PDB file of C-alpha atoms in Angstrom:
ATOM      1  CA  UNK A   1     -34.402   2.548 -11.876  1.00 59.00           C
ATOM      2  CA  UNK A   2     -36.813   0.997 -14.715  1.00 59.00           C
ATOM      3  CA  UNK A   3     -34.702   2.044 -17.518  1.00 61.00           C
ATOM      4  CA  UNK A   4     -31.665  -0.288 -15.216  1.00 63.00           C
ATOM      5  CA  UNK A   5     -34.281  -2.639 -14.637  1.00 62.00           C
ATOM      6  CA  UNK A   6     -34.663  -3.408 -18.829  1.00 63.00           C
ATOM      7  CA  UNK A   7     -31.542  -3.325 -19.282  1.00 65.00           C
ATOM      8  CA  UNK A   8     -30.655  -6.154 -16.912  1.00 61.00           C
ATOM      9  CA  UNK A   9     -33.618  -7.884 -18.133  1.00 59.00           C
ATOM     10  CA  UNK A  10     -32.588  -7.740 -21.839  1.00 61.00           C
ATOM     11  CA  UNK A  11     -28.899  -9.078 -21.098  1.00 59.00           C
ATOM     12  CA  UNK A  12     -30.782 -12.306 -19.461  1.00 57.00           C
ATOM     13  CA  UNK A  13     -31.746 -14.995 -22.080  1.00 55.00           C
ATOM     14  CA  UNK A  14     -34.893 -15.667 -22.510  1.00 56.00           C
ATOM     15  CA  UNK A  15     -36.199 -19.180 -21.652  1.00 54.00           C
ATOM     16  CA  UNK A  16     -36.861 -20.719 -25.052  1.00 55.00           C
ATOM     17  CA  UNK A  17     -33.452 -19.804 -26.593  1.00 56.00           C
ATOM     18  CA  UNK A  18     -32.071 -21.029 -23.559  1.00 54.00           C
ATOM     19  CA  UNK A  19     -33.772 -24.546 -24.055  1.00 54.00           C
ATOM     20  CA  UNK A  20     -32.639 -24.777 -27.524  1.00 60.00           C
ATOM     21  CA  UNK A  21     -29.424 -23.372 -26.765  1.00 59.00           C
ATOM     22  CA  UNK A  22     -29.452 -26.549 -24.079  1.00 54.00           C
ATOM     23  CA  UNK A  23     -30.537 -28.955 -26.445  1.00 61.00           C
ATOM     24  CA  UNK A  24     -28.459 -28.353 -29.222  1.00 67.00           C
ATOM     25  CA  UNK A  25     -25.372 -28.725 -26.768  1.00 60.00           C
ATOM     26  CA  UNK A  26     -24.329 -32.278 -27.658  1.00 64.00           C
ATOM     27  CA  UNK A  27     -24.650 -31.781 -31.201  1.00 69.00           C
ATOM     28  CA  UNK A  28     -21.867 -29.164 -30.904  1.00 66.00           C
ATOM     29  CA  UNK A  29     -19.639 -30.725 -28.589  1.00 61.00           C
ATOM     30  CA  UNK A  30     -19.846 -33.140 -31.484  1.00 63.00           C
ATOM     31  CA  UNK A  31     -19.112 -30.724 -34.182  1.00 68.00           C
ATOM     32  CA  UNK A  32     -16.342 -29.222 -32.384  1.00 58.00           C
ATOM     33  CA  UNK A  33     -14.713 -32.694 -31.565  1.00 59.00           C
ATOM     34  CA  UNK A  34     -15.011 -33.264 -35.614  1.00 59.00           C
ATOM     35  CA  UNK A  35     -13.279 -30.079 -36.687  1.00 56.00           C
ATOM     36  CA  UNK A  36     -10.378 -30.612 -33.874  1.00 51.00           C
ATOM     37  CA  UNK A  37      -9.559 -34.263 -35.287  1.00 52.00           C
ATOM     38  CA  UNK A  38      -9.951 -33.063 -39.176  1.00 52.00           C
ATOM     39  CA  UNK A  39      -7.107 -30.150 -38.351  1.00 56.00           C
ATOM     40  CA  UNK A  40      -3.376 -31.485 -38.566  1.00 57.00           C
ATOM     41  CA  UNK A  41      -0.292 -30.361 -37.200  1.00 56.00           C
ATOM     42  CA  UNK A  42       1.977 -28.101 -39.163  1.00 58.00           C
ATOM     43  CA  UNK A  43       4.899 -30.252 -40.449  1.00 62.00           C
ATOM     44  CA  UNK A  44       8.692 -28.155 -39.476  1.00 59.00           C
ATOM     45  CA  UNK A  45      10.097 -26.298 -42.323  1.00 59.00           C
ATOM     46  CA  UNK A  46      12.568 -27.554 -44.502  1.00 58.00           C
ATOM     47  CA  UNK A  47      15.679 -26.150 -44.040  1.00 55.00           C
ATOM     48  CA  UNK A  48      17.478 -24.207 -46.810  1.00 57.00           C
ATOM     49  CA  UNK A  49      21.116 -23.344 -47.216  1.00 55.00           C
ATOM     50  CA  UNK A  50      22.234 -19.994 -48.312  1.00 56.00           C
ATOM     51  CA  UNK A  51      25.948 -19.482 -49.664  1.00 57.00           C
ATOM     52  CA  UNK A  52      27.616 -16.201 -49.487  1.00 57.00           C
ATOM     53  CA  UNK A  53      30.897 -14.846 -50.242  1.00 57.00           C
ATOM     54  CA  UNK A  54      32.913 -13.407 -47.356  1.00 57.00           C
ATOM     55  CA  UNK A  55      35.121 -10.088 -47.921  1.00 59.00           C
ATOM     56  CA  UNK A  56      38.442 -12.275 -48.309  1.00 64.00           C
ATOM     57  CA  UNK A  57      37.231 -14.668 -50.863  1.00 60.00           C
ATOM     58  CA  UNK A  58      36.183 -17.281 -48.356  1.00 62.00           C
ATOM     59  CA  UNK A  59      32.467 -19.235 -48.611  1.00 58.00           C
ATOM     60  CA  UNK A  60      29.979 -18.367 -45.839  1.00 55.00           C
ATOM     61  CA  UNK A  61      27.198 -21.234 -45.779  1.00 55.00           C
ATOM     62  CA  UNK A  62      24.331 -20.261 -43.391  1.00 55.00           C
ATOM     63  CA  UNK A  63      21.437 -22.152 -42.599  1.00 52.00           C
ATOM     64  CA  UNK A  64      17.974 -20.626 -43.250  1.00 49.00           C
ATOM     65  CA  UNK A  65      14.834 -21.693 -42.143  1.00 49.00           C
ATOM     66  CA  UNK A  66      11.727 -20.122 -44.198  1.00 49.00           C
ATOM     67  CA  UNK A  67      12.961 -16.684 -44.356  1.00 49.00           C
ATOM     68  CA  UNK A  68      13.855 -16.934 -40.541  1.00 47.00           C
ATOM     69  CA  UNK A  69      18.140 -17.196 -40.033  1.00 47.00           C
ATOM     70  CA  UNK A  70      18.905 -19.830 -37.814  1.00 46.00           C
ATOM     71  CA  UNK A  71      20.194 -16.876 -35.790  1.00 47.00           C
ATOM     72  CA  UNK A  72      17.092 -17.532 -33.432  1.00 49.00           C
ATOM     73  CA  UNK A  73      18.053 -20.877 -33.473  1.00 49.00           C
ATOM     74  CA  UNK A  74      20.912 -20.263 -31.922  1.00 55.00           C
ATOM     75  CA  UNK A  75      19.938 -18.441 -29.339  1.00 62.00           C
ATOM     76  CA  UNK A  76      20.540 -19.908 -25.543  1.00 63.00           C
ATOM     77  CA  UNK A  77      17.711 -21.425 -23.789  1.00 65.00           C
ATOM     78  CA  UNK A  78      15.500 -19.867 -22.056  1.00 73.00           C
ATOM     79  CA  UNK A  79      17.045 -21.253 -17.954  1.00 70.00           C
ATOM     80  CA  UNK A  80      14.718 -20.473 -14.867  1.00 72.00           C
ATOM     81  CA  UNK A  81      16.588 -18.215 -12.962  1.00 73.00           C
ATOM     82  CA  UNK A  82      17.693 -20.010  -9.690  1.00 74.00           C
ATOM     83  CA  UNK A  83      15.773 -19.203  -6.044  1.00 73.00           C
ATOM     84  CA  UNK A  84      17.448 -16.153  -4.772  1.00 72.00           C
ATOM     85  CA  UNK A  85      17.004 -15.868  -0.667  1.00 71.00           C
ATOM     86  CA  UNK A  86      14.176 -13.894   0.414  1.00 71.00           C
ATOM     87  CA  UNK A  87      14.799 -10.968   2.514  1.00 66.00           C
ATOM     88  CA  UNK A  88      14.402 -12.157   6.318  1.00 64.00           C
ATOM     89  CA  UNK A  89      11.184 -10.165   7.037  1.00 66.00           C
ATOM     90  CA  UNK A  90      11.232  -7.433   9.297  1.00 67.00           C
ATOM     91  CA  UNK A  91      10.560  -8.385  13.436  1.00 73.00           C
ATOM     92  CA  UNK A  92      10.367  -5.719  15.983  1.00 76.00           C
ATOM     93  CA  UNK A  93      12.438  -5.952  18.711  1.00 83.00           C
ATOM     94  CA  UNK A  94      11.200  -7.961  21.843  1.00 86.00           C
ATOM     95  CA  UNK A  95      11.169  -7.598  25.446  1.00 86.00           C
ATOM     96  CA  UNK A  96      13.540  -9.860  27.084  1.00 90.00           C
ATOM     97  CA  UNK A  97      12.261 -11.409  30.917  1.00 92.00           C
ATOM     98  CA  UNK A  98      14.713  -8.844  32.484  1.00 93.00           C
ATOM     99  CA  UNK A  99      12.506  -6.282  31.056  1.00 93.00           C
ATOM    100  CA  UNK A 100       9.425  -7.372  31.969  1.00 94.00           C
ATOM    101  CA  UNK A 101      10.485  -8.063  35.297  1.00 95.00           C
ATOM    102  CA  UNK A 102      11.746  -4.212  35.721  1.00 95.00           C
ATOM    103  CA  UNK A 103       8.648  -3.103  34.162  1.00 96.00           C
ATOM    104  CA  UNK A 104       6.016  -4.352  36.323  1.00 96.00           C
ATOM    105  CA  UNK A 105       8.492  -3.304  39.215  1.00 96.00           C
ATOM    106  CA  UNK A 106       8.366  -0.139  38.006  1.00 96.00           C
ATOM    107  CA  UNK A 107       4.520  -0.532  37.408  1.00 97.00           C
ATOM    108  CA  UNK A 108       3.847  -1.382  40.622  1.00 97.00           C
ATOM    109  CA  UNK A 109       6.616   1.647  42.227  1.00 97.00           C
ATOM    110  CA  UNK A 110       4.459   4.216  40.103  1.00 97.00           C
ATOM    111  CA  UNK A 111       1.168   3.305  41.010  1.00 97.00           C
ATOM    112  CA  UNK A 112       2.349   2.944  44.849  1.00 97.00           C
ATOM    113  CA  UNK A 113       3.707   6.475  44.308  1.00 97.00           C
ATOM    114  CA  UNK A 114       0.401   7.582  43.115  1.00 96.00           C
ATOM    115  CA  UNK A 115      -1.573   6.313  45.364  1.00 96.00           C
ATOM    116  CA  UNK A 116       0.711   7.860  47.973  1.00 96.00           C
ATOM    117  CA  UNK A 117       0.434  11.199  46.703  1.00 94.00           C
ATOM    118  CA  UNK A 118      -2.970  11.414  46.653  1.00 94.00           C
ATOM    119  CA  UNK A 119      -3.123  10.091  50.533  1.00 94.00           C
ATOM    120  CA  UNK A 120      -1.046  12.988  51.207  1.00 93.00           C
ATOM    121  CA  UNK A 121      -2.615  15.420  48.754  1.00 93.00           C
ATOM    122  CA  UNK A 122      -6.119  14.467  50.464  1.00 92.00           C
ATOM    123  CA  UNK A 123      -4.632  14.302  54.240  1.00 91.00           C
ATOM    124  CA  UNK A 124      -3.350  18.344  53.511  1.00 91.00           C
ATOM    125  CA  UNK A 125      -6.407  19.517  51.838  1.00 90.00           C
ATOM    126  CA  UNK A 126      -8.686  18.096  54.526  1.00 87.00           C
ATOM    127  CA  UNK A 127      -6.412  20.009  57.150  1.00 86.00           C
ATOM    128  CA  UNK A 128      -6.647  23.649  54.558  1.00 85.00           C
ATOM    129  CA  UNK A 129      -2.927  23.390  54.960  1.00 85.00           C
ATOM    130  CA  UNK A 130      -3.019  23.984  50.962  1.00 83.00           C
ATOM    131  CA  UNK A 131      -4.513  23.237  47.557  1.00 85.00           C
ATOM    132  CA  UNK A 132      -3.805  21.305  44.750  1.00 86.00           C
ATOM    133  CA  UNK A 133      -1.498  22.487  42.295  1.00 85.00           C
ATOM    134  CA  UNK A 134      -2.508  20.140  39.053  1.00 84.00           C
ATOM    135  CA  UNK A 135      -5.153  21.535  37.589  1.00 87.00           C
ATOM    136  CA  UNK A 136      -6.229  18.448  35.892  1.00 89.00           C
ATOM    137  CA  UNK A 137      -6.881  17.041  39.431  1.00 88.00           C
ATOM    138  CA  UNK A 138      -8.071  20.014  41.344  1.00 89.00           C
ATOM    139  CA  UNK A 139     -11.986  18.742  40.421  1.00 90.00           C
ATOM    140  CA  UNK A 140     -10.821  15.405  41.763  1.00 90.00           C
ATOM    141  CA  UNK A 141      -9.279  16.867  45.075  1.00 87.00           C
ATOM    142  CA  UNK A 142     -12.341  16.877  47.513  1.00 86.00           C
ATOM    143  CA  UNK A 143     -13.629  13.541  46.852  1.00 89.00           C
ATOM    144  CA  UNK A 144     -12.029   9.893  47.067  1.00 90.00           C
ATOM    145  CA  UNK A 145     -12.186   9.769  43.429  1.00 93.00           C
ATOM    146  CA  UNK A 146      -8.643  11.632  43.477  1.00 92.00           C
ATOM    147  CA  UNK A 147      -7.536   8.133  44.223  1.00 94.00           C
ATOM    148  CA  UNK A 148      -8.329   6.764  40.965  1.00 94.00           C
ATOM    149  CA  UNK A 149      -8.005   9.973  39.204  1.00 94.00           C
ATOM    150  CA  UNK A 150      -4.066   9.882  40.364  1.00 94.00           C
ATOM    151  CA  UNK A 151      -3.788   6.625  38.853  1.00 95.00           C
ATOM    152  CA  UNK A 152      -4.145   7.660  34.876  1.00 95.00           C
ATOM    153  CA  UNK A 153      -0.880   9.368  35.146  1.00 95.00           C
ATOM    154  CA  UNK A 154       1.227   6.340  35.853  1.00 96.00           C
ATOM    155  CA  UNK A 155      -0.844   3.984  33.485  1.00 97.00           C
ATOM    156  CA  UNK A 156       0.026   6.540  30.812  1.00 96.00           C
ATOM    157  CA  UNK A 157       3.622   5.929  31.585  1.00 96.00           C
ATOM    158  CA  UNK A 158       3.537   2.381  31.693  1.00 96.00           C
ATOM    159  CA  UNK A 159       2.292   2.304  27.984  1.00 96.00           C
ATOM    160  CA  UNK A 160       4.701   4.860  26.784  1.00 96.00           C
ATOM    161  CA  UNK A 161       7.598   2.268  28.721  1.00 95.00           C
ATOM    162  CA  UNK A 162       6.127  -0.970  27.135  1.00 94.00           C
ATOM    163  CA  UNK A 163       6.630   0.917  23.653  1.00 94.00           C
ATOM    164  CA  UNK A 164       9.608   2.071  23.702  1.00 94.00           C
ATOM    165  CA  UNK A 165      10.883  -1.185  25.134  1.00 93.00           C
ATOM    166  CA  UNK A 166      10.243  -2.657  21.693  1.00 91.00           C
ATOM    167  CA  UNK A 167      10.919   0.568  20.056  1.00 91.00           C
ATOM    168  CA  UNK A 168      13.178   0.282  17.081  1.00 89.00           C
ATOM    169  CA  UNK A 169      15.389   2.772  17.707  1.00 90.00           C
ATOM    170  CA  UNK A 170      17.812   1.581  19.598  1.00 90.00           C
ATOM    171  CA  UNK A 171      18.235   4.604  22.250  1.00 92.00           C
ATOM    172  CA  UNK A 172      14.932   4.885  22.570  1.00 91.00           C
ATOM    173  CA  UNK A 173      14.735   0.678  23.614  1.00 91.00           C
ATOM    174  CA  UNK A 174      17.337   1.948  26.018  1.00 92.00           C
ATOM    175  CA  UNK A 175      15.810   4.661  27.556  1.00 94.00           C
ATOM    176  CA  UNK A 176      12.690   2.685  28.350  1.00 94.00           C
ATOM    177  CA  UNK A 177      12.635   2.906  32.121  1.00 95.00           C
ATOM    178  CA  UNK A 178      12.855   6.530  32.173  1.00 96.00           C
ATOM    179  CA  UNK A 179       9.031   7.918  31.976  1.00 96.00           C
ATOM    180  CA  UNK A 180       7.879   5.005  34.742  1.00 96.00           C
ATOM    181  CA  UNK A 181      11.399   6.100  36.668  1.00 96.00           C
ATOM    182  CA  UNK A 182      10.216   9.895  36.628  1.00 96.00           C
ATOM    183  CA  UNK A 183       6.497   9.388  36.795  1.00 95.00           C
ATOM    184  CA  UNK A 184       7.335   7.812  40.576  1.00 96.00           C
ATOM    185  CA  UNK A 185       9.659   9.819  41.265  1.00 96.00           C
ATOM    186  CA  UNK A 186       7.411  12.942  40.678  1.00 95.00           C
ATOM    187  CA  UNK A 187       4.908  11.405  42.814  1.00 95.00           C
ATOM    188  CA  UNK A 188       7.058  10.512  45.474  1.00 96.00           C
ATOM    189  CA  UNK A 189       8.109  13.784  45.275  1.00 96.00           C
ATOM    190  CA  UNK A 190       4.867  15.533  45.413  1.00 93.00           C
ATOM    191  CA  UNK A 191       3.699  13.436  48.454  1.00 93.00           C
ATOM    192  CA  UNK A 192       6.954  14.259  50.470  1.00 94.00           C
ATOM    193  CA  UNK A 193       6.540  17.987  50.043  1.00 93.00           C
ATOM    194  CA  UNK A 194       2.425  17.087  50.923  1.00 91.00           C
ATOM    195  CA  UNK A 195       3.315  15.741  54.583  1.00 91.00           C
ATOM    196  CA  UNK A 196       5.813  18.351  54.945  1.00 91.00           C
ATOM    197  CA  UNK A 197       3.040  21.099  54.822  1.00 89.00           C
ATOM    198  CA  UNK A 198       1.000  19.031  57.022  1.00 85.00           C
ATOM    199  CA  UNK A 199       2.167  19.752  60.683  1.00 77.00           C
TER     200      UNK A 199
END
């Protein structure tokens, strides 16, 4: 760390060459000014003509400039290239109001549905007329929190809907009813066979 320490200290100027350095600042803005008016453009070459003799007997007069042809000469302007259209950038696909308007239907089905299966899920287990069957909601099952618990399922399916609604395959964007569709339907399903059991 002091050996970095030196180091940066040594690449710093120190203060008195840094005054003169200061001072001395007009005089070469001066000097510099003096040399750039004392320089003078280079004049163009003068051209030069160079006579050959062609294979049928003919005279071939070329133009040369220094020892440069005026082959470069002759050369086509550099053009700027026109403005070519830029490639439309890329937009995902977006939900249209008939979508969202079936999706939070759906929303709203799944989470009924949910909530409905654990009413009958809790009304059976309170009567021992059974037990439940998901194991990820069998901790859940004696308490009211199987209420909420219930609920994760459906908001899982809601996201997986909303995505594939603006999926970019275009079967998927099709199919994006189904996991909401079959998330209520399971639940529905579940809670009918629930109040069956009950007596």
């Amino acid at each position: 760390m002091l050996l970095a320490t030196i180091i940066l200290l040594g690449a710093i100027p120190q203060g008195a060459d840094l005054a003169r350095s200061v001072a001395k600042l007009p005089e070469m803005a001066a000097e510099a000014t003096n040399d750039a008016s004392a320089r003078t453009l280079p004049t163009a070459p003068t051209l030069k003509v160079k006579t050959d003799v062609a294979a049928d007997g003919s005279k071939v007069t070329a133009t040369v400039t220094g020892t440069v042809a005026s082959a470069e000469a002759v050369q086509p302007p550099i053009v700027a290239q026109p403005l070519q259209p830029m490639m439309p950038t890329f937009a995902r696909p977006r939900e249209t109001r008939g979508q969202r308007a079936a999706w939070y239907a759906l929303a709203v089905t799944g989470h009924g549905a949910a909530a409905f299966d654990a009413y009958s899920t809790r009304r059976a287990l309170a009567g021992n007329y059974g037990t439940e069957g998901n194991p990820f909601l069998r901790p859940f099952a004696h308490s009211s929190a199987l209420y909420a618990a219930t609920q994760v399922s459906p908001m899982v399916m809601d996201y997986i809907g909303k995505r594939m609604m603006v999926s970019q395959n275009r079967w998927v964007r099709r199919m994006w009813w189904l996991p909401q569709a079959a998330g209520s339907g399971f639940s529905v399903a579940a809670g009918v066979h629930n109040l069956a059991v009950v007596p």
